[in-house]
Backbone as numpy.savetxt, mean C-alpha at the origin, in Angstrom:
# Nx Ny Nz CAx CAy CAz Cx Cy Cz
29.03 -6.97 -16.54 28.36 -6.31 -15.74 29.05 -5.36 -14.48
28.30 -4.14 -14.79 29.23 -3.18 -13.82 28.85 -3.20 -12.49
29.29 -2.51 -11.60 28.97 -2.57 -10.01 27.38 -2.03 -9.68
27.27 -1.06 -10.79 26.06 -0.61 -10.36 24.64 -1.58 -10.87
24.97 -2.50 -11.70 24.25 -3.39 -12.46 23.98 -4.74 -11.50
25.51 -4.92 -10.76 25.33 -5.94 -9.96 24.46 -5.61 -8.65
24.81 -4.19 -8.02 24.00 -3.97 -6.89 22.38 -4.04 -7.28
22.14 -3.71 -8.67 20.57 -3.46 -8.87 20.06 -5.02 -8.91
20.74 -6.04 -9.25 20.26 -7.23 -9.50 20.06 -7.97 -7.73
21.26 -7.64 -7.02 21.16 -7.88 -5.60 19.51 -7.31 -4.99
19.44 -5.99 -5.23 18.39 -5.39 -4.80 17.20 -6.05 -5.54
17.06 -6.64 -6.44 15.86 -7.29 -7.26 15.68 -8.53 -6.42
16.93 -9.14 -6.25 16.59 -10.65 -5.65 16.17 -10.53 -4.04
16.56 -9.36 -3.51 16.56 -9.40 -2.22 14.97 -9.06 -1.89
14.55 -7.87 -2.61 13.04 -7.64 -2.50 12.14 -8.81 -2.98
12.52 -9.19 -4.07 11.41 -10.28 -4.66 11.65 -11.20 -3.44
12.59 -11.76 -2.59 12.60 -12.66 -1.75 11.92 -12.36 -0.63
12.04 -11.11 -0.19 11.30 -10.54 0.98 9.89 -10.39 0.68
9.38 -10.23 -0.26 7.99 -10.05 -0.71 7.33 -11.71 -0.74
7.83 -12.50 -1.51 7.51 -14.12 -1.30 7.59 -14.61 0.04
8.93 -14.24 0.95 8.64 -14.73 2.16 7.83 -14.05 3.21
7.42 -12.97 2.70 6.29 -12.37 3.81 5.10 -12.82 3.81
4.57 -12.90 1.99 3.00 -13.40 2.06 3.20 -15.05 2.14
4.38 -15.61 2.06 4.16 -17.28 2.52 4.00 -17.58 3.96
4.63 -16.76 5.28 4.49 -16.45 6.21 3.02 -16.21 6.60
2.61 -15.06 6.02 1.26 -14.61 6.33 0.24 -15.61 6.10
0.28 -16.38 4.80 -0.68 -17.49 4.51 -0.71 -18.33 5.57
0.65 -18.60 6.13 0.73 -19.71 6.86 0.62 -19.41 8.57
0.40 -18.26 8.65 0.33 -17.65 10.09 -1.14 -18.02 10.70
-1.36 -18.27 12.07 -2.50 -18.24 12.56 -2.99 -17.17 13.28
-3.93 -16.73 12.52 -4.63 -15.46 13.13 -5.90 -15.44 13.90
-6.23 -16.37 13.92 -7.66 -16.58 14.86 -9.01 -16.72 13.60
-9.84 -16.98 14.24 -11.26 -16.60 13.68 -11.75 -15.23 14.09
-11.88 -14.37 12.86 -12.29 -12.89 13.22 -13.88 -12.96 13.56
-14.48 -13.87 13.20 -15.97 -14.14 13.53 -16.10 -14.13 15.23
-15.29 -14.64 15.61 -15.41 -15.10 17.19 -14.25 -14.20 17.86
-13.60 -13.55 17.30 -12.69 -12.68 17.93 -13.44 -11.43 18.98
-12.88 -11.30 20.02 -13.47 -10.19 21.12 -13.20 -8.54 20.47
-12.38 -8.57 19.42 -12.08 -7.10 18.94 -13.36 -6.38 18.65
-13.46 -5.36 18.74 -14.49 -4.38 18.34 -14.60 -3.65 17.48
-13.32 -3.76 16.40 -13.29 -3.19 15.18 -13.00 -4.19 13.95
-12.75 -5.46 14.39 -12.40 -6.51 13.37 -13.82 -6.48 12.10
-13.25 -6.69 11.18 -14.59 -7.09 10.12 -14.76 -8.43 10.18
-15.79 -8.86 9.40 -15.81 -10.60 9.50 -14.92 -11.09 8.78
-14.88 -12.62 9.09 -13.84 -13.42 8.40 -13.80 -13.20 6.90
-14.87 -13.43 6.17 -15.14 -13.35 4.87 -14.32 -11.92 4.13
-14.24 -10.81 4.90 -13.85 -9.66 4.58 -12.10 -9.89 4.12
-11.65 -10.86 5.18 -10.08 -11.05 4.73 -9.74 -11.77 3.51
-10.59 -12.04 2.62 -10.94 -12.50 1.23 -10.06 -11.36 0.34
-10.04 -9.97 0.91 -9.08 -8.98 0.19 -7.60 -9.46 0.15
-7.10 -10.15 0.89 -5.80 -10.60 0.47 -5.52 -11.54 -0.88
-6.45 -12.10 -1.25 -6.25 -12.91 -2.56 -6.04 -11.68 -3.37
-6.79 -10.72 -3.92 -5.79 -9.62 -4.79 -4.95 -8.87 -4.44
-4.65 -8.93 -2.88 -3.48 -8.19 -2.53 -2.32 -8.98 -2.89
-2.43 -10.46 -2.65 -1.28 -11.34 -2.71 -1.33 -11.32 -4.55
-2.02 -11.50 -5.31 -1.99 -11.38 -6.58 -1.09 -10.20 -7.32
-1.41 -8.88 -6.74 -0.75 -7.85 -6.94 0.63 -7.73 -6.39
0.92 -8.22 -5.28 2.04 -8.24 -4.55 3.13 -9.14 -5.42
2.63 -10.35 -6.10 3.52 -11.10 -6.84 3.82 -10.39 -8.02
3.02 -9.80 -8.95 2.98 -9.12 -9.86 4.20 -7.68 -9.76
3.94 -7.27 -8.31 5.06 -6.26 -8.27 6.51 -7.03 -7.81
6.41 -8.15 -7.40 7.86 -8.57 -7.16 8.50 -9.25 -8.57
7.74 -9.58 -9.52 8.12 -10.01 -10.60 8.44 -8.95 -11.44
7.32 -7.60 -11.56 8.07 -6.64 -12.32 9.27 -5.71 -12.20
9.56 -6.02 -10.58 10.86 -5.18 -10.51 12.01 -5.97 -10.62
11.77 -7.35 -10.44 12.89 -8.09 -10.78 13.21 -8.39 -12.12
12.46 -7.69 -13.29 12.82 -7.79 -14.65 14.20 -7.06 -14.90
15.05 -7.78 -15.53 16.54 -7.29 -16.24 16.47 -5.90 -16.39
15.44 -5.31 -17.02 15.45 -3.72 -17.52 15.04 -2.71 -16.39
14.62 -3.44 -15.44 14.41 -2.52 -14.32 15.22 -2.50 -13.32
16.84 -3.38 -13.48 17.84 -3.24 -12.80 18.25 -1.80 -12.40
18.29 -0.99 -13.19 18.83 0.36 -12.68 17.86 1.42 -12.66
16.79 0.72 -12.49 15.40 1.79 -12.13 15.79 2.20 -10.55
15.60 3.77 -10.89 16.11 4.53 -9.62 14.87 4.73 -8.52
13.79 4.57 -9.16 12.48 4.94 -8.33 12.19 3.61 -7.51
12.25 2.32 -8.26 12.20 1.06 -7.61 13.29 0.74 -6.76
14.25 1.22 -6.62 15.46 1.57 -5.69 15.26 2.17 -4.11
14.66 2.96 -4.75 13.93 3.99 -3.42 13.22 3.01 -2.72
12.06 2.48 -3.05 11.24 2.00 -2.19 11.42 0.43 -2.08
12.54 -0.20 -2.55 12.81 -1.45 -2.47 12.71 -1.68 -0.80
13.49 -0.83 -0.29 13.84 -1.33 1.38 12.30 -1.26 2.29
11.75 -0.09 2.09 10.52 -0.20 2.73 9.63 -1.30 2.48
9.28 -1.36 1.03 8.45 -2.41 0.88 8.89 -4.06 1.27
10.18 -4.23 1.08 10.86 -5.44 1.75 10.29 -5.51 3.14
10.75 -4.54 4.08 10.44 -4.49 5.66 9.03 -4.69 5.74
8.18 -4.12 5.15 6.44 -4.01 4.96 6.30 -5.43 4.85
6.46 -5.97 3.93 6.11 -7.60 3.80 6.53 -8.45 4.75
8.06 -8.21 4.76 8.52 -9.24 6.05 8.02 -8.94 7.08
7.59 -7.95 7.78 6.91 -7.63 8.95 5.11 -8.22 9.13
4.65 -8.02 7.99 3.34 -8.52 7.86 3.34 -10.11 7.85
4.44 -10.60 7.40 4.40 -12.05 7.33 4.58 -12.65 9.11
5.27 -11.50 9.56 5.82 -11.98 11.17 4.78 -11.64 12.16
4.05 -11.01 11.55 2.65 -10.41 12.06 2.22 -11.26 13.36
1.36 -12.21 12.77 0.94 -13.46 13.72 1.73 -14.14 14.72
3.01 -14.39 14.42 3.93 -14.94 15.11 4.44 -14.28 16.46
4.17 -12.86 16.05 4.73 -12.00 17.24 3.55 -11.58 18.06
2.39 -12.23 18.14 1.49 -11.87 18.98 1.80 -12.29 20.43
1.27 -11.45 21.27 1.39 -11.57 22.57 2.96 -11.56 23.11
3.71 -11.12 22.36 5.24 -10.38 22.80 5.53 -9.47 22.51
6.54 -9.16 23.55 6.55 -7.32 23.65 7.13 -6.83 22.60
7.42 -7.54 21.19 7.85 -7.13 20.02 6.75 -6.69 19.28
5.51 -7.27 19.52 4.30 -7.30 18.78 3.93 -5.93 18.55
3.90 -4.85 19.27 3.18 -3.35 18.98 4.45 -2.72 18.11
5.61 -2.93 18.70 6.91 -2.16 17.64 7.11 -2.93 16.08
6.73 -4.23 15.98 6.73 -4.54 14.94 5.36 -4.12 13.99
4.25 -4.16 14.58 2.99 -3.56 13.74 3.42 -2.14 13.49
3.90 -1.50 14.28 4.46 0.18 13.82 5.40 0.16 12.78
6.24 -0.78 12.71 7.19 -0.58 11.71 6.86 -0.96 10.48
5.82 -2.00 10.54 5.58 -2.84 9.54 4.40 -1.66 8.64
3.70 -1.36 9.35 2.44 -0.02 8.57 3.45 1.10 8.30
4.37 1.22 8.98 5.21 2.67 8.31 6.19 2.28 7.28
6.46 1.21 7.12 7.46 0.56 5.88 6.28 0.45 4.66
5.23 0.02 5.12 4.04 -0.24 3.88 3.72 1.37 3.30
3.51 2.16 4.19 3.08 3.58 3.78 4.17 4.29 3.10
5.40 4.07 3.72 6.45 4.70 3.01 6.67 4.17 1.28
6.61 3.07 1.37 6.60 2.52 -0.23 5.61 2.75 -0.84
4.54 3.12 -0.45 3.28 3.52 -1.09 3.55 4.95 -1.47
3.93 5.71 -0.68 4.19 7.22 -0.76 5.10 7.35 -2.04
6.25 6.74 -2.00 7.52 6.69 -2.86 7.02 6.39 -4.14
5.93 5.60 -4.56 5.46 5.44 -5.54 4.92 6.99 -6.47
4.68 7.76 -5.68 4.33 9.24 -6.30 5.25 10.24 -6.04
6.44 9.93 -5.31 7.38 10.80 -5.12 7.67 11.99 -6.70
7.65 13.11 -6.39 7.68 14.01 -7.40 8.96 14.69 -7.46
10.20 14.05 -8.16 11.24 14.67 -8.18 11.35 15.72 -9.37
12.33 16.41 -9.58 12.51 17.39 -10.76 12.67 16.70 -11.78
13.35 15.41 -12.11 13.59 14.56 -13.03 12.34 13.72 -13.60
11.58 13.45 -12.69 10.15 12.69 -12.91 9.36 13.55 -13.07
9.12 15.01 -12.62 8.41 16.09 -13.47 8.66 16.12 -14.56
9.87 16.41 -15.17 10.22 16.76 -16.50 9.84 15.83 -17.30
9.78 14.43 -16.99 9.73 13.37 -17.79 7.73 13.31 -18.09
7.22 13.86 -16.96 5.76 13.39 -16.91 5.29 14.72 -17.97
5.99 15.84 -17.55 5.53 17.24 -18.47 5.70 16.95 -19.78
6.84 16.01 -20.21 7.09 15.77 -21.53 6.31 14.93 -22.14
5.58 13.95 -21.38 4.48 13.33 -21.87 3.07 13.65 -21.89
2.77 14.51 -21.05 1.40 14.86 -20.85 0.98 16.38 -20.99
2.46 17.14 -20.94 2.03 18.63 -20.95 1.99 18.96 -19.35
2.38 20.21 -19.24 2.25 20.72 -17.98 1.03 20.97 -17.38
-0.29 20.93 -18.37 -1.39 21.00 -17.91 -2.16 19.85 -17.78
-1.74 18.45 -18.21 -2.47 17.47 -18.45 -2.18 16.29 -17.34
-3.05 15.76 -16.69 -3.00 14.69 -16.11 -2.26 14.98 -14.50
-1.95 15.89 -14.41 -0.95 16.35 -12.89 0.19 15.70 -13.32
1.13 16.48 -12.38 2.55 16.35 -12.58 2.60 15.36 -11.14
3.56 14.24 -11.41 3.62 13.33 -10.12 2.54 12.58 -9.80
1.55 12.24 -11.06 0.76 11.53 -10.92 1.04 9.66 -11.41
1.97 9.97 -11.96 2.85 8.45 -12.21 3.98 8.56 -12.00
4.83 7.50 -11.81 6.47 7.43 -11.70 6.96 7.08 -12.75
8.24 7.13 -13.34 8.94 6.58 -14.29 9.25 5.29 -13.85
9.74 4.72 -15.10 10.34 3.40 -14.99 11.63 2.91 -15.57
11.89 4.33 -15.98 13.16 4.23 -16.80 14.57 4.09 -15.80
15.83 3.44 -16.30 16.84 3.23 -15.94 17.49 4.68 -15.54
18.64 4.66 -14.81 19.72 5.68 -14.28 21.18 5.43 -14.90
21.24 4.82 -16.13 22.46 4.33 -16.40 23.22 5.44 -17.11
24.13 5.57 -18.03 25.00 6.23 -18.79 24.15 7.37 -19.94
24.85 8.12 -19.71 24.26 9.54 -20.98 23.99 8.56 -22.11
22.77 8.70 -22.65 22.37 8.11 -24.00 21.74 6.79 -23.88
21.99 6.46 -22.54 21.24 4.91 -22.51 19.58 4.99 -22.71
19.08 4.11 -23.54 17.97 4.08 -24.09 16.98 3.62 -22.54
15.69 4.78 -22.43 15.01 4.45 -21.32 15.42 5.45 -20.30
16.66 6.15 -20.10 16.86 6.91 -18.86 16.29 7.99 -18.78
15.82 8.40 -17.28 14.85 9.60 -17.51 15.34 10.76 -18.03
14.44 11.34 -18.48 14.66 12.81 -18.98 15.23 12.79 -20.46
15.16 11.58 -21.13 15.69 11.53 -22.46 14.47 11.56 -23.12
14.32 11.70 -24.40 13.27 11.69 -25.41 12.47 10.27 -25.51
13.54 9.31 -25.43 12.76 7.91 -25.55 12.48 7.42 -24.16
12.74 8.10 -22.93 12.14 7.48 -21.62 10.86 8.60 -21.68
10.92 9.91 -22.05 9.33 10.71 -21.73 8.59 10.15 -22.92
9.06 9.50 -23.80 7.73 9.35 -24.86 6.88 10.09 -25.61
6.00 9.95 -26.10 5.39 11.00 -26.80 3.75 10.96 -26.91
3.35 10.24 -25.79 1.81 9.82 -25.71 1.54 8.71 -26.56
2.11 8.05 -27.13 1.94 6.90 -28.12 1.33 5.77 -27.17
0.64 4.76 -27.89 0.27 3.77 -27.29 1.27 3.02 -26.38
2.87 2.92 -26.93 3.45 2.23 -26.00 3.97 2.87 -24.88
3.74 4.12 -24.75 4.37 5.31 -24.06 3.19 4.91 -22.70
1.99 5.09 -23.14 0.65 4.92 -22.16 1.03 3.45 -21.31
1.41 2.53 -22.19 1.47 1.07 -21.76 2.39 0.95 -20.80
3.61 1.94 -20.75 4.43 1.65 -19.83 4.18 2.37 -18.64
3.23 3.62 -18.48 2.67 4.16 -17.44 1.50 3.04 -16.76
1.18 2.56 -17.58 -0.17 1.85 -16.98 0.50 0.48 -16.42
1.72 -0.11 -16.87 2.29 -1.05 -16.53 3.00 -0.87 -14.82
3.50 0.30 -14.81 4.01 0.82 -13.69 2.70 1.04 -12.60
1.78 1.55 -12.91 0.57 1.81 -12.10 -0.05 0.36 -11.53
-0.24 -0.50 -12.36 -0.59 -1.62 -11.97 0.18 -2.85 -11.57
1.44 -2.46 -11.72 2.51 -3.60 -11.20 3.31 -3.06 -9.90
3.09 -1.81 -9.62 3.72 -1.09 -8.42 2.92 -0.35 -7.53
2.31 0.81 -8.13 1.70 1.63 -7.11 0.40 0.86 -6.53
-0.47 0.43 -7.54 -1.75 -0.35 -6.97 -1.50 -1.49 -6.31
-0.66 -2.45 -6.39 -0.63 -3.26 -5.31 0.46 -2.78 -3.94
1.36 -2.07 -3.99 1.35 -1.23 -2.77 0.51 -0.52 -2.10
-0.46 -0.04 -2.82 -1.37 0.71 -2.44 -2.29 0.01 -1.61
-2.93 -1.12 -2.28 -3.92 -1.81 -1.66 -3.07 -2.50 -0.43
-1.88 -2.95 -0.50 -1.21 -3.34 0.65 -1.29 -2.46 2.25
-1.04 -1.36 1.63 -0.51 -0.45 2.75 -1.97 0.14 3.28
-3.21 0.09 2.27 -4.56 0.23 2.91 -4.91 -0.62 3.72
-4.84 -1.84 3.54 -5.37 -2.98 4.23 -4.59 -2.86 5.73
-3.25 -2.68 5.51 -2.67 -2.64 6.93 -2.81 -1.29 7.66
-3.22 -0.06 7.00 -3.92 0.63 8.05 -5.02 0.23 8.81
-6.02 -0.54 8.34 -6.95 -1.00 9.41 -6.62 -1.92 10.44
-5.84 -3.00 9.45 -5.02 -3.97 10.46 -4.29 -3.44 11.71
-3.49 -2.66 11.45 -2.76 -1.93 12.45 -3.63 -1.09 13.73
-4.50 -0.81 13.33 -5.86 -0.14 14.12 -6.06 -1.19 15.11
-6.69 -2.49 14.52 -7.25 -3.61 15.17 -5.96 -4.25 16.10
-4.82 -4.45 15.50 -3.64 -5.16 16.16 -3.55 -4.24 17.54
-3.26 -2.75 17.15 -2.94 -1.75 18.44 -3.71 -1.98 19.49
-5.31 -2.08 19.32 -6.27 -2.11 20.25 -6.15 -3.30 20.93
-6.36 -4.54 20.12 -6.26 -5.73 20.71 -4.91 -5.92 21.43
-3.79 -5.16 21.19 -2.44 -5.54 22.02 -2.56 -4.46 23.37
-3.50 -3.22 23.18 -3.25 -2.44 24.53 -4.38 -3.24 25.56
-5.35 -3.53 24.89 -6.56 -3.83 25.54 -7.05 -5.26 25.44
-6.30 -5.91 26.14 -6.50 -7.61 26.02 -6.52 -8.42 27.41
-7.08 -9.60 27.59 -7.08 -10.22 28.44 -8.89 -10.94 28.46
-9.26 -11.74 29.51 -10.74 -12.19 29.67 -11.99 -11.30 29.55
-11.52 -10.10 30.43 -12.52 -9.12 30.52 -12.14 -7.86 29.61
-11.74 -8.05 28.38 -11.32 -7.19 27.10 -12.69 -6.44 26.66
-13.73 -7.09 26.84 -14.80 -6.94 25.86 -15.25 -5.24 26.17
-15.52 -4.83 27.25 -16.13 -3.48 27.87 -14.93 -2.54 27.45
-13.59 -2.57 27.94 -12.51 -1.89 27.57 -12.80 -1.66 25.77
-12.61 -2.69 25.25 -12.66 -2.63 23.96 -13.86 -1.88 23.16
-14.94 -2.08 23.85 -16.01 -1.13 23.36 -15.81 0.39 23.45
-15.22 0.76 24.63 -14.95 2.23 24.78 -13.79 2.76 24.01
-12.75 1.79 23.59 -11.95 2.51 22.84 -12.05 2.41 21.20
-13.22 1.56 20.88 -13.52 1.36 19.51 -13.86 2.62 18.67
-14.47 3.53 19.11 -14.62 4.80 18.21 -13.89 5.43 18.16
-12.67 5.68 19.38 -11.66 6.52 19.37 -10.83 6.06 17.79
-10.70 4.45 18.14 -9.52 3.76 17.06 -10.14 4.12 15.63
-11.26 3.70 15.63 -11.91 4.09 14.03 -11.68 5.46 13.62
-12.02 6.53 14.51 -11.83 7.82 14.13 -10.46 8.03 13.82
-9.47 7.57 14.37 -8.03 7.96 14.06 -7.51 7.36 12.84
-8.13 6.04 12.49 -8.02 5.11 11.61 -8.76 5.92 10.38
-9.82 6.53 10.32 -10.37 7.07 9.18 -9.83 8.46 9.06
-9.34 9.01 9.89 -8.52 10.29 9.74 -7.09 10.06 8.95
-6.84 9.09 9.00 -5.48 8.77 8.77 -5.71 8.52 7.06
-6.50 7.71 7.12 -7.01 7.08 5.80 -7.61 8.25 4.76
-8.38 9.06 5.38 -8.89 10.15 4.41 -7.57 11.10 4.30
-6.84 11.47 5.08 -5.79 12.44 4.58 -5.05 11.66 3.20
-4.62 10.41 3.64 -3.65 9.94 2.65 -4.54 9.61 1.24
-5.61 9.45 1.54 -6.42 9.45 0.05 -6.61 10.68 -0.60
-6.56 11.79 0.28 -6.84 13.08 -0.51 -5.31 13.89 -0.60
-4.25 13.43 0.04 -2.66 14.03 -0.47 -1.91 13.03 -1.03
-2.16 12.01 -0.57 -1.07 10.78 -1.14 -1.10 10.57 -2.66
-0.28 9.65 -3.21 -0.40 9.27 -4.49 -1.92 8.85 -4.98
-2.31 9.35 -6.18 -3.66 8.83 -6.43 -3.70 7.39 -6.88
-4.80 6.59 -6.28 -4.84 5.20 -6.53 -6.01 4.88 -6.40
-6.44 3.69 -6.84 -7.89 3.06 -6.58 -7.75 2.08 -5.19
-6.63 1.56 -5.22 -6.64 0.26 -4.26 -6.21 0.97 -2.81
-5.78 1.87 -2.55 -5.68 2.30 -1.17 -7.16 2.63 -0.69
-7.78 3.70 -1.19 -9.12 3.86 -0.24 -10.10 2.46 -0.34
-10.01 1.76 -1.76 -10.86 0.72 -2.05 -10.89 -0.32 -0.84
-9.46 -0.76 -0.27 -9.28 -1.73 0.85 -9.68 -0.94 2.05
-9.80 0.47 2.41 -10.32 0.73 3.58 -11.65 0.66 3.81
-12.39 1.25 2.54 -13.67 1.32 2.43 -13.96 -0.18 2.50
-13.43 -1.30 1.96 -14.01 -2.53 1.99 -13.94 -2.87 3.77
-13.00 -2.55 4.39 -12.44 -3.18 5.46 -13.67 -2.44 6.64
-13.73 -1.04 6.60 -14.48 -0.19 7.24 -16.20 -0.88 7.30
-16.48 -1.26 5.90 -17.98 -1.52 5.74 -17.95 -2.99 6.51
-17.05 -3.73 6.27 -17.29 -5.21 6.94 -17.00 -4.88 8.66
-16.40 -3.78 8.92 -16.68 -3.54 10.56 -17.86 -3.03 10.68
-18.65 -2.28 9.95 -19.74 -1.90 10.42 -20.89 -2.99 10.26
-20.78 -3.89 9.29 -21.50 -5.16 9.51 -21.20 -5.76 10.60
-19.96 -6.39 10.71 -19.62 -7.30 11.96 -20.19 -6.93 13.20
-20.16 -5.46 13.41 -20.38 -4.44 14.67 -21.36 -4.06 14.65
-22.85 -4.60 14.02 -23.92 -3.93 13.65 -24.68 -3.78 15.03
-24.49 -4.93 15.66 -25.23 -4.86 17.24 -24.66 -3.61 18.44
-23.61 -3.02 17.99 -23.16 -1.85 18.71 -23.27 -0.90 17.75
-24.14 -0.06 18.12 -24.55 1.18 17.06 -23.12 2.37 16.98
-23.13 2.62 17.81 -22.08 3.87 17.60 -20.58 3.02 16.91
-20.41 1.92 17.23 -18.90 1.46 16.34 -19.61 1.40 14.84
-20.60 0.62 14.74 -21.03 0.39 13.31 -21.26 1.90 12.52
-22.21 2.71 13.51 -22.35 3.73 12.55 -21.22 4.59 12.31
-19.97 4.50 13.29 -19.13 5.28 13.05 -18.11 4.36 11.81
-17.96 3.35 11.85 -16.96 2.36 10.80 -17.87 2.87 9.31
-19.28 3.01 9.27 -20.03 2.95 7.86 -19.91 4.48 7.74
-19.96 5.46 8.35 -19.60 6.81 8.05 -18.44 6.93 7.63
-17.30 6.49 8.40 -15.78 6.64 7.68 -15.60 6.29 6.42
-16.32 4.80 6.17 -16.24 4.23 4.81 -16.86 5.18 3.55
-17.93 5.91 4.19 -18.52 6.66 3.23 -17.65 7.93 3.05
-17.13 8.30 4.02 -16.14 9.83 3.70 -14.92 9.47 2.73
-14.05 8.10 3.14 -12.92 7.45 2.22 -13.57 7.51 0.88
-14.50 7.11 0.85 -15.36 6.80 -0.59 -15.39 7.89 -1.60
-16.04 8.83 -0.42 -16.21 10.16 -1.22 -14.79 10.82 -1.66
-14.25 11.31 -0.37 -12.79 11.89 -1.20 -12.18 10.96 -2.25
-11.90 9.94 -2.36 -11.30 9.40 -3.44 -11.92 9.63 -4.65
-13.48 9.57 -4.72 -14.28 9.90 -6.07 -14.20 11.38 -6.42
-14.02 12.14 -5.27 -13.81 13.55 -5.59 -12.56 13.98 -6.68
-11.46 13.70 -5.72 -10.11 13.40 -6.02 -9.74 13.29 -7.93
-10.53 11.93 -7.86 -10.39 11.34 -8.93 -11.12 12.06 -10.15
-12.49 12.61 -9.86 -13.18 13.14 -10.74 -12.31 14.59 -11.05
-11.79 15.04 -10.11 -11.05 16.52 -10.13 -9.84 16.43 -11.02
-8.98 15.38 -10.80 -7.71 15.33 -11.17 -7.21 14.32 -11.90
-8.28 13.31 -12.14 -7.71 12.09 -12.80 -6.98 11.14 -11.97
-7.03 9.78 -12.47 -5.92 8.69 -11.76 -5.16 8.11 -12.83
-3.86 8.10 -12.46 -2.96 7.49 -13.68 -2.35 6.23 -12.81
């Protein structure tokens, strides 16, 4: 095994370990009861059931990137570090509450998760050539999926830019693209989507806290939701195409609207933003398709 392959194996092991460790820490953390939380924008406890599919997808990503044939995958290599930081940060989230490290941890975790998601759609010249070889310059959209071939020596099967990697639109080729989408992009998209709302909740809780926090929370609820909705809408509109990112945001914002239904401004804002994100996602997918 060459140095490159050893480095790839180490990267795979560390990434898988970070995902599993982060998920384990998160599952055993004490986040309190959302239904009794003083937070003005938190959804109900049952909305957090979304972590079930997020956990399943995340484990699928960990297993997929750990496959021996993905050892030299340059795209998985690029997103390994931010993905690992995102999962580890999410796992430490509840344990850092009430400390000075909490808000910086939230920021690093969210930024890392978003970076990993963004890198699943990075459009390099090599990837553009591969996509066009499969779908044609006018089909499906350049950069709508990322390749999963290795970057080994010239002539290596599966190397980006070779006929074997590009495929010919066959069932096997579509299967490789679908595998990438459902084992990498969608899991990381769902994870980043839920952390977008969770980060807003945590920042509001971390900056407006204490026994008399209810009134300040109410004053800042609508601005906090507005910022969250703007970020979610922008990412849905221009980020890598996925179902999971907007779906998790719509789920969370709709839950906030239900949970905060007695507070009209907050509920209406959350519900309207959920509708906007859903509308942008539907329009984009209708016009350009989702890979």
